[in-house]
Amino acid sequence: MSKENYRRLGDYIREVDVRNRDLEVKELVGLTINKAFIPSVANTIGTDLSNYKVIRKEQFACSLMQVSRDGKMPVAMFEGECAIMSPAYPMFEVVDKNILLPQYLMMWFSRNEFDREASFYAVGGVRGSLTWQDFCDMTLPIPPIEQQRKIVAEYETISKRIRLNEQMITRLEETAQTLYRQIFVDGIDKENLPEGWRKGTIGEFCKIFTGRKDVSETSENGLYTFFSCSPTTFKSDDFIYDGEAVLIAGNGSYTGRVNYFKGKFDLYQRTYACTLLQNVDKSYMLYLYCCLKFGFEKKYMGGSRGSSIPYIIRGDISEYQIVVNDYIIKTFYRYIRPIVEDIRRYEYMTGIMNDLRSLLLAKME
């Protein structure tokens, strides 16, 4: 779209500041850097919630703080009926929905190019923050409303498919967890193991290593998946390993999060990869994945040391205790493999859908 069709954002939105004076709204939400609302975990005991802001359906909340440092501007459209948020969040709404669809505006905010532009404006701000005036002075293309509706419908069709895939992945993981627990957890006394069983550790079977790159060194058009310490998908121009691996986030909000991957991949410098030692039977890979996914992750998700920045160390992984029975593990492999393969297939389809969604966002210019 021609730059002549770009319009100043501030001419199409207005600030919203409605306080929870009557304390009728109870649901408290927060805003993530990935542009999503989540239930707040803040301790509100003794907090005056009457001063909190009320956000309603199709209204937006954002954070203008430290935009240049994070490289992203947290902003999202609320899709529920109503909730309350900290008064620190600026809120706004579309002035006329017959001219600009809120859903179309949210698509624009989801673009990487929007985050880069917001970061550029924020460089001169205090601590890399964006001013409300600079935010309003940003521009976007506003095509006819029927064209907006068509673009939003295409985007929602893809997004719905992604959500369905994610639901299937969740169900398959629940099935895998049930199977794992029935065989290796329920009724197993680690201090009094049956004949043929013994205690072991992850380190007996795996080589554990980390990556070399920071997220800033990734490439949007890279050929290989780059695993970081968050669910966000990145790409890399080269790979660090080719094969099966269990991947564990080493620090940050998703510390301890476990993934399984097969193929060529690259790694963040604080993400751990566990690969089988050469003398270990391949059937152990999926067993160790289940041990880490359904045991280790539960124990360490979010960190284990009470630090302000959650983290785990290599020893936490290598010394993690498991039970070992070679015959049972090989039998378990035959049952768990098709489940994990289905999970990988849905993850692959979701990746394609995410790429399609990114292409649709790129065409908005």
Tab-separated table of C-alpha atoms in Angstrom:
chain	number	residue	atom	x	y	z
A	1	MET	CA	0.000	0.000	0.000
A	2	SER	CA	1.260	3.477	-0.889
A	3	LYS	CA	2.643	5.602	1.939
A	4	GLU	CA	0.079	8.209	0.858
A	5	ASN	CA	-2.591	5.964	2.383
A	6	TYR	CA	-0.878	5.884	5.783
A	7	ARG	CA	-2.665	7.678	8.586
A	8	ARG	CA	-1.618	8.982	11.994
A	9	LEU	CA	-2.603	6.454	14.662
A	10	GLY	CA	-3.603	9.122	17.196
A	11	ASP	CA	-6.361	10.368	14.888
A	12	TYR	CA	-8.172	7.009	15.146
A	13	ILE	CA	-7.793	6.103	18.828
A	14	ARG	CA	-8.615	7.739	22.164
A	15	GLU	CA	-7.397	7.085	25.679
A	16	VAL	CA	-9.623	5.212	28.126
A	17	ASP	CA	-9.378	5.692	31.896
A	18	VAL	CA	-12.257	4.094	33.794
A	19	ARG	CA	-11.503	3.177	37.400
A	20	ASN	CA	-12.933	0.285	39.395
A	21	ARG	CA	-14.534	2.649	41.919
A	22	ASP	CA	-17.419	0.364	42.891
A	23	LEU	CA	-15.137	-2.729	43.070
A	24	GLU	CA	-17.565	-4.648	40.845
A	25	VAL	CA	-14.833	-6.085	38.586
A	26	LYS	CA	-12.801	-8.828	40.274
A	27	GLU	CA	-10.733	-10.392	37.461
A	28	LEU	CA	-7.188	-8.997	37.474
A	29	VAL	CA	-5.046	-9.399	34.367
A	30	GLY	CA	-1.566	-8.467	33.253
A	31	LEU	CA	0.080	-7.918	29.878
A	32	THR	CA	2.982	-9.964	28.518
A	33	ILE	CA	5.784	-8.916	26.208
A	34	ASN	CA	4.307	-11.358	23.682
A	35	LYS	CA	1.200	-9.153	23.360
A	36	ALA	CA	-1.227	-11.274	25.358
A	37	PHE	CA	-3.320	-10.884	28.495
A	38	ILE	CA	-2.736	-13.354	31.320
A	39	PRO	CA	-4.305	-13.759	34.773
A	40	SER	CA	-2.261	-11.678	37.202
A	41	VAL	CA	-0.289	-13.479	39.925
A	42	ALA	CA	0.389	-10.272	41.852
A	43	ASN	CA	-0.314	-10.302	45.593
A	44	THR	CA	-3.209	-7.835	45.964
A	45	ILE	CA	-3.818	-8.340	49.693
A	46	GLY	CA	-4.223	-4.881	51.168
A	47	THR	CA	-4.209	-3.267	47.703
A	48	ASP	CA	-6.834	-0.660	46.872
A	49	LEU	CA	-8.361	-2.165	43.725
A	50	SER	CA	-10.762	0.766	43.345
A	51	ASN	CA	-7.963	2.699	41.655
A	52	TYR	CA	-7.294	-0.054	39.093
A	53	LYS	CA	-8.342	0.542	35.500
A	54	VAL	CA	-11.239	-1.329	33.918
A	55	ILE	CA	-10.648	-2.746	30.440
A	56	ARG	CA	-13.520	-3.956	28.256
A	57	LYS	CA	-13.962	-5.961	25.072
A	58	GLU	CA	-12.059	-4.604	22.027
A	59	GLN	CA	-10.195	-2.043	24.129
A	60	PHE	CA	-6.386	-2.025	24.191
A	61	ALA	CA	-3.754	-1.887	26.912
A	62	CYS	CA	-0.073	-1.239	26.362
A	63	SER	CA	3.216	-0.682	28.135
A	64	LEU	CA	5.427	2.139	26.899
A	65	MET	CA	8.302	1.377	29.275
A	66	GLN	CA	11.701	0.016	28.149
A	67	VAL	CA	10.514	-0.614	24.592
A	68	SER	CA	13.949	-0.139	23.033
A	69	ARG	CA	15.595	-2.475	25.560
A	70	ASP	CA	13.114	-5.312	24.980
A	71	GLY	CA	12.798	-4.750	21.230
A	72	LYS	CA	9.037	-5.181	21.582
A	73	MET	CA	6.118	-3.053	22.642
A	74	PRO	CA	3.618	-4.989	24.776
A	75	VAL	CA	0.177	-4.087	23.428
A	76	ALA	CA	-2.936	-6.238	23.125
A	77	MET	CA	-6.654	-6.089	22.443
A	78	PHE	CA	-8.855	-7.435	25.241
A	79	GLU	CA	-11.257	-10.137	24.034
A	80	GLY	CA	-13.141	-10.885	27.246
A	81	GLU	CA	-16.039	-8.920	28.685
A	82	CYS	CA	-14.148	-6.902	31.300
A	83	ALA	CA	-11.250	-7.070	33.760
A	84	ILE	CA	-9.047	-4.746	35.797
A	85	MET	CA	-5.394	-3.850	35.337
A	86	SER	CA	-2.740	-1.849	37.096
A	87	PRO	CA	-3.210	1.914	36.610
A	88	ALA	CA	0.311	1.959	35.158
A	89	TYR	CA	-0.979	0.609	31.827
A	90	PRO	CA	-2.179	3.191	29.274
A	91	MET	CA	-5.485	2.089	27.725
A	92	PHE	CA	-7.184	3.163	24.526
A	93	GLU	CA	-9.924	2.253	22.077
A	94	VAL	CA	-10.768	2.799	18.421
A	95	VAL	CA	-12.843	5.959	17.918
A	96	ASP	CA	-14.960	4.659	15.011
A	97	LYS	CA	-15.121	0.914	14.284
A	98	ASN	CA	-16.761	1.628	10.931
A	99	ILE	CA	-13.473	3.182	9.812
A	100	LEU	CA	-10.871	1.093	11.663
A	101	LEU	CA	-11.488	-2.434	12.958
A	102	PRO	CA	-9.896	-3.127	16.371
A	103	GLN	CA	-8.893	-6.578	15.089
A	104	TYR	CA	-7.146	-5.032	12.086
A	105	LEU	CA	-5.303	-2.628	14.389
A	106	MET	CA	-4.182	-5.549	16.572
A	107	MET	CA	-2.820	-7.271	13.486
A	108	TRP	CA	-0.768	-4.162	12.761
A	109	PHE	CA	0.589	-4.148	16.318
A	110	SER	CA	1.583	-7.819	15.873
A	111	ARG	CA	4.019	-7.065	13.053
A	112	ASN	CA	7.761	-7.206	13.666
A	113	GLU	CA	8.055	-3.967	11.701
A	114	PHE	CA	5.806	-2.205	14.215
A	115	ASP	CA	8.045	-3.311	17.100
A	116	ARG	CA	11.147	-2.107	15.259
A	117	GLU	CA	9.581	1.280	14.597
A	118	ALA	CA	8.429	1.596	18.221
A	119	SER	CA	11.939	0.685	19.402
A	120	PHE	CA	13.417	3.340	17.102
A	121	TYR	CA	11.208	6.071	18.578
A	122	ALA	CA	11.903	4.856	22.115
A	123	VAL	CA	15.701	5.141	21.827
A	124	GLY	CA	15.627	8.798	22.830
A	125	GLY	CA	13.181	8.294	25.668
A	126	VAL	CA	13.931	7.934	29.368
A	127	ARG	CA	15.304	4.390	29.861
A	128	GLY	CA	14.315	3.569	26.309
A	129	SER	CA	10.620	4.244	26.890
A	130	LEU	CA	8.121	5.435	24.316
A	131	THR	CA	6.047	8.553	24.963
A	132	TRP	CA	2.301	8.520	24.382
A	133	GLN	CA	2.741	11.348	21.866
A	134	ASP	CA	5.303	9.393	19.838
A	135	PHE	CA	3.026	6.361	19.929
A	136	CYS	CA	0.116	8.426	18.588
A	137	ASP	CA	2.370	9.916	15.886
A	138	MET	CA	3.110	6.490	14.443
A	139	THR	CA	1.330	5.762	11.165
A	140	LEU	CA	-0.436	2.792	9.603
A	141	PRO	CA	-2.329	2.016	6.385
A	142	ILE	CA	-6.106	2.121	6.751
A	143	PRO	CA	-7.777	0.509	3.718
A	144	PRO	CA	-11.570	0.517	3.161
A	145	ILE	CA	-13.480	-1.271	5.918
A	146	GLU	CA	-14.541	-4.174	3.662
A	147	GLN	CA	-10.920	-4.849	2.797
A	148	GLN	CA	-10.053	-4.755	6.501
A	149	ARG	CA	-12.781	-7.315	7.207
A	150	LYS	CA	-11.393	-9.620	4.514
A	151	ILE	CA	-7.848	-9.371	5.882
A	152	VAL	CA	-9.039	-10.018	9.443
A	153	ALA	CA	-11.137	-13.017	8.329
A	154	GLU	CA	-8.125	-14.617	6.606
A	155	TYR	CA	-5.982	-14.009	9.672
A	156	GLU	CA	-8.628	-15.451	12.021
A	157	THR	CA	-9.015	-18.580	9.884
A	158	ILE	CA	-5.302	-19.307	10.243
A	159	SER	CA	-5.306	-18.399	13.954
A	160	LYS	CA	-8.233	-20.764	14.596
A	161	ARG	CA	-6.331	-23.618	12.958
A	162	ILE	CA	-3.312	-22.854	15.124
A	163	ARG	CA	-5.471	-22.954	18.259
A	164	LEU	CA	-6.953	-26.315	17.225
A	165	ASN	CA	-3.458	-27.726	16.651
A	166	GLU	CA	-2.357	-26.470	20.062
A	167	GLN	CA	-5.365	-28.170	21.661
A	168	MET	CA	-4.433	-31.453	19.967
A	169	ILE	CA	-0.845	-31.114	21.172
A	170	THR	CA	-2.101	-30.584	24.729
A	171	ARG	CA	-4.288	-33.713	24.552
A	172	LEU	CA	-1.453	-35.829	23.146
A	173	GLU	CA	0.919	-34.600	25.852
A	174	GLU	CA	-1.678	-35.517	28.476
A	175	THR	CA	-1.881	-39.014	26.976
A	176	ALA	CA	1.898	-39.340	27.000
A	177	GLN	CA	2.054	-38.155	30.601
A	178	THR	CA	-0.598	-40.663	31.699
A	179	LEU	CA	1.258	-43.532	30.008
A	180	TYR	CA	4.581	-42.463	31.525
A	181	ARG	CA	3.177	-42.114	35.032
A	182	GLN	CA	1.391	-45.473	34.922
A	183	ILE	CA	4.630	-47.283	34.067
A	184	PHE	CA	7.385	-45.314	35.828
A	185	VAL	CA	5.791	-43.293	38.654
A	186	ASP	CA	2.585	-44.725	40.122
A	187	GLY	CA	3.305	-47.603	42.489
A	188	ILE	CA	7.095	-47.256	42.059
A	189	ASP	CA	9.002	-47.005	45.344
A	190	LYS	CA	12.448	-45.621	44.506
A	191	GLU	CA	13.784	-46.839	47.825
A	192	ASN	CA	12.557	-50.392	47.287
A	193	LEU	CA	12.722	-51.092	43.548
A	194	PRO	CA	11.631	-54.470	42.098
A	195	GLU	CA	14.142	-56.849	40.589
A	196	GLY	CA	15.473	-55.617	37.250
A	197	TRP	CA	15.088	-51.955	38.200
A	198	ARG	CA	17.695	-49.512	39.454
A	199	LYS	CA	18.187	-45.822	40.142
A	200	GLY	CA	19.922	-43.682	37.548
A	201	THR	CA	20.485	-40.082	36.513
A	202	ILE	CA	19.974	-38.152	33.287
A	203	GLY	CA	23.731	-37.559	33.089
A	204	GLU	CA	24.413	-41.305	32.728
A	205	PHE	CA	22.723	-41.340	29.328
A	206	CYS	CA	23.044	-37.823	27.944
A	207	LYS	CA	25.543	-35.285	26.768
A	208	ILE	CA	24.342	-31.859	27.926
A	209	PHE	CA	25.423	-28.655	26.178
A	210	THR	CA	24.274	-25.094	25.561
A	211	GLY	CA	24.232	-22.844	22.519
A	212	ARG	CA	26.563	-20.004	21.572
A	213	LYS	CA	24.241	-17.292	20.299
A	214	ASP	CA	22.130	-14.522	21.740
A	215	VAL	CA	18.611	-13.937	20.374
A	216	SER	CA	19.902	-10.760	18.709
A	217	GLU	CA	22.054	-12.960	16.434
A	218	THR	CA	19.088	-14.817	14.937
A	219	SER	CA	17.805	-14.398	11.398
A	220	GLU	CA	14.185	-13.893	10.314
A	221	ASN	CA	14.789	-15.859	7.102
A	222	GLY	CA	17.066	-18.551	8.521
A	223	LEU	CA	16.645	-22.194	7.538
A	224	TYR	CA	16.937	-23.717	11.010
A	225	THR	CA	14.860	-23.542	14.176
A	226	PHE	CA	16.513	-21.535	16.934
A	227	PHE	CA	15.475	-22.513	20.467
A	228	SER	CA	15.568	-19.806	23.110
A	229	CYS	CA	14.284	-19.628	26.680
A	230	SER	CA	10.752	-18.707	25.585
A	231	PRO	CA	8.053	-20.197	23.319
A	232	THR	CA	8.749	-17.484	20.723
A	233	THR	CA	9.952	-18.982	17.421
A	234	PHE	CA	13.239	-17.731	15.958
A	235	LYS	CA	15.344	-18.812	12.986
A	236	SER	CA	19.075	-19.226	12.475
A	237	ASP	CA	21.343	-19.316	9.427
A	238	ASP	CA	23.252	-22.341	10.750
A	239	PHE	CA	22.742	-25.240	13.164
A	240	ILE	CA	24.552	-26.573	16.196
A	241	TYR	CA	23.191	-30.149	16.126
A	242	ASP	CA	21.411	-32.554	13.798
A	243	GLY	CA	19.393	-35.318	15.443
A	244	GLU	CA	17.145	-36.038	18.420
A	245	ALA	CA	17.400	-33.845	21.498
A	246	VAL	CA	15.550	-32.748	24.600
A	247	LEU	CA	15.765	-28.977	25.017
A	248	ILE	CA	15.460	-27.155	28.352
A	249	ALA	CA	15.164	-23.399	28.966
A	250	GLY	CA	17.952	-22.388	31.329
A	251	ASN	CA	16.734	-19.034	32.629
A	252	GLY	CA	14.012	-16.402	32.457
A	253	SER	CA	10.233	-16.700	32.802
A	254	TYR	CA	10.175	-20.124	31.125
A	255	THR	CA	13.058	-21.643	33.097
A	256	GLY	CA	12.793	-25.434	33.101
A	257	ARG	CA	10.457	-25.612	30.096
A	258	VAL	CA	11.120	-28.847	28.151
A	259	ASN	CA	10.803	-29.541	24.408
A	260	TYR	CA	11.616	-32.475	22.140
A	261	PHE	CA	13.020	-31.903	18.670
A	262	LYS	CA	14.357	-34.046	15.835
A	263	GLY	CA	16.367	-32.483	13.038
A	264	LYS	CA	18.787	-29.586	12.613
A	265	PHE	CA	18.537	-26.798	15.172
A	266	ASP	CA	20.444	-23.940	16.768
A	267	LEU	CA	20.485	-22.918	20.434
A	268	TYR	CA	20.371	-19.840	22.640
A	269	GLN	CA	23.398	-19.572	24.912
A	270	ARG	CA	21.298	-20.326	28.009
A	271	THR	CA	19.225	-23.164	26.579
A	272	TYR	CA	20.364	-26.732	27.289
A	273	ALA	CA	20.283	-29.619	24.814
A	274	CYS	CA	20.348	-33.244	26.015
A	275	THR	CA	21.483	-35.778	23.407
A	276	LEU	CA	22.116	-39.506	23.862
A	277	LEU	CA	25.652	-40.758	24.451
A	278	GLN	CA	26.890	-43.019	21.670
A	279	ASN	CA	26.582	-46.272	23.644
A	280	VAL	CA	22.959	-45.634	24.705
A	281	ASP	CA	20.077	-47.370	22.905
A	282	LYS	CA	17.907	-44.934	20.922
A	283	SER	CA	14.782	-46.057	22.799
A	284	TYR	CA	16.039	-44.112	25.817
A	285	MET	CA	15.568	-40.748	24.072
A	286	LEU	CA	11.793	-40.593	24.417
A	287	TYR	CA	11.891	-42.055	27.924
A	288	LEU	CA	14.315	-39.360	29.037
A	289	TYR	CA	12.129	-36.749	27.324
A	290	CYS	CA	9.138	-37.922	29.378
A	291	CYS	CA	11.196	-37.933	32.587
A	292	LEU	CA	12.201	-34.338	31.953
A	293	LYS	CA	8.868	-33.131	30.552
A	294	PHE	CA	6.619	-34.639	33.195
A	295	GLY	CA	8.979	-34.633	36.169
A	296	PHE	CA	11.839	-32.180	35.837
A	297	GLU	CA	9.695	-29.442	34.239
A	298	LYS	CA	7.157	-29.579	37.053
A	299	LYS	CA	9.918	-29.294	39.643
A	300	TYR	CA	11.987	-26.546	38.018
A	301	MET	CA	9.549	-24.523	35.880
A	302	GLY	CA	10.182	-20.895	36.804
A	303	GLY	CA	13.485	-21.578	38.585
A	304	SER	CA	14.590	-23.265	41.776
A	305	ARG	CA	16.786	-20.898	43.750
A	306	GLY	CA	14.523	-18.026	44.696
A	307	SER	CA	16.567	-15.638	42.573
A	308	SER	CA	15.012	-12.527	41.062
A	309	ILE	CA	16.102	-14.032	37.711
A	310	PRO	CA	15.088	-17.726	37.699
A	311	TYR	CA	17.725	-20.124	36.377
A	312	ILE	CA	18.938	-23.712	36.437
A	313	ILE	CA	22.447	-25.104	36.048
A	314	ARG	CA	23.761	-28.115	34.136
A	315	GLY	CA	24.022	-30.139	37.344
A	316	ASP	CA	20.295	-29.793	37.983
A	317	ILE	CA	19.735	-31.725	34.756
A	318	SER	CA	22.588	-34.247	34.846
A	319	GLU	CA	21.925	-35.225	38.482
A	320	TYR	CA	18.151	-35.507	38.100
A	321	GLN	CA	17.217	-38.994	39.318
A	322	ILE	CA	15.236	-41.504	37.280
A	323	VAL	CA	14.414	-45.224	37.481
A	324	VAL	CA	15.885	-47.574	34.903
A	325	ASN	CA	14.704	-50.898	33.486
A	326	ASP	CA	16.086	-51.619	30.026
A	327	TYR	CA	13.324	-54.025	28.946
A	328	ILE	CA	10.485	-51.777	30.181
A	329	ILE	CA	12.029	-48.697	28.548
A	330	LYS	CA	12.274	-50.450	25.169
A	331	THR	CA	8.649	-51.598	25.487
A	332	PHE	CA	7.558	-48.088	26.496
A	333	TYR	CA	9.294	-46.707	23.383
A	334	ARG	CA	6.997	-48.694	21.072
A	335	TYR	CA	3.926	-47.090	22.656
A	336	ILE	CA	5.203	-43.556	23.148
A	337	ARG	CA	6.848	-43.081	19.731
A	338	PRO	CA	3.601	-42.688	17.690
A	339	ILE	CA	2.276	-40.215	20.264
A	340	VAL	CA	5.410	-38.059	20.122
A	341	GLU	CA	5.433	-38.292	16.310
A	342	ASP	CA	1.856	-36.970	16.269
A	343	ILE	CA	2.901	-34.107	18.546
A	344	ARG	CA	5.781	-33.274	16.204
A	345	ARG	CA	3.428	-33.376	13.200
A	346	TYR	CA	1.010	-30.921	14.791
A	347	GLU	CA	3.920	-28.708	15.830
A	348	TYR	CA	5.202	-28.747	12.246
A	349	MET	CA	1.777	-27.775	10.883
A	350	THR	CA	1.540	-25.025	13.472
A	351	GLY	CA	4.909	-23.701	12.332
A	352	ILE	CA	3.661	-23.536	8.734
A	353	MET	CA	0.506	-21.740	9.884
A	354	ASN	CA	2.576	-19.257	11.854
A	355	ASP	CA	4.661	-18.577	8.749
A	356	LEU	CA	1.463	-17.998	6.742
A	357	ARG	CA	0.212	-15.641	9.410
A	358	SER	CA	3.492	-13.730	9.307
A	359	LEU	CA	3.230	-13.433	5.529
A	360	LEU	CA	-0.285	-12.039	5.866
A	361	LEU	CA	0.958	-9.451	8.382
A	362	ALA	CA	3.792	-8.495	6.037
A	363	LYS	CA	1.302	-7.815	3.228
A	364	MET	CA	-0.476	-5.140	5.273
A	365	GLU	CA	1.968	-2.472	4.094
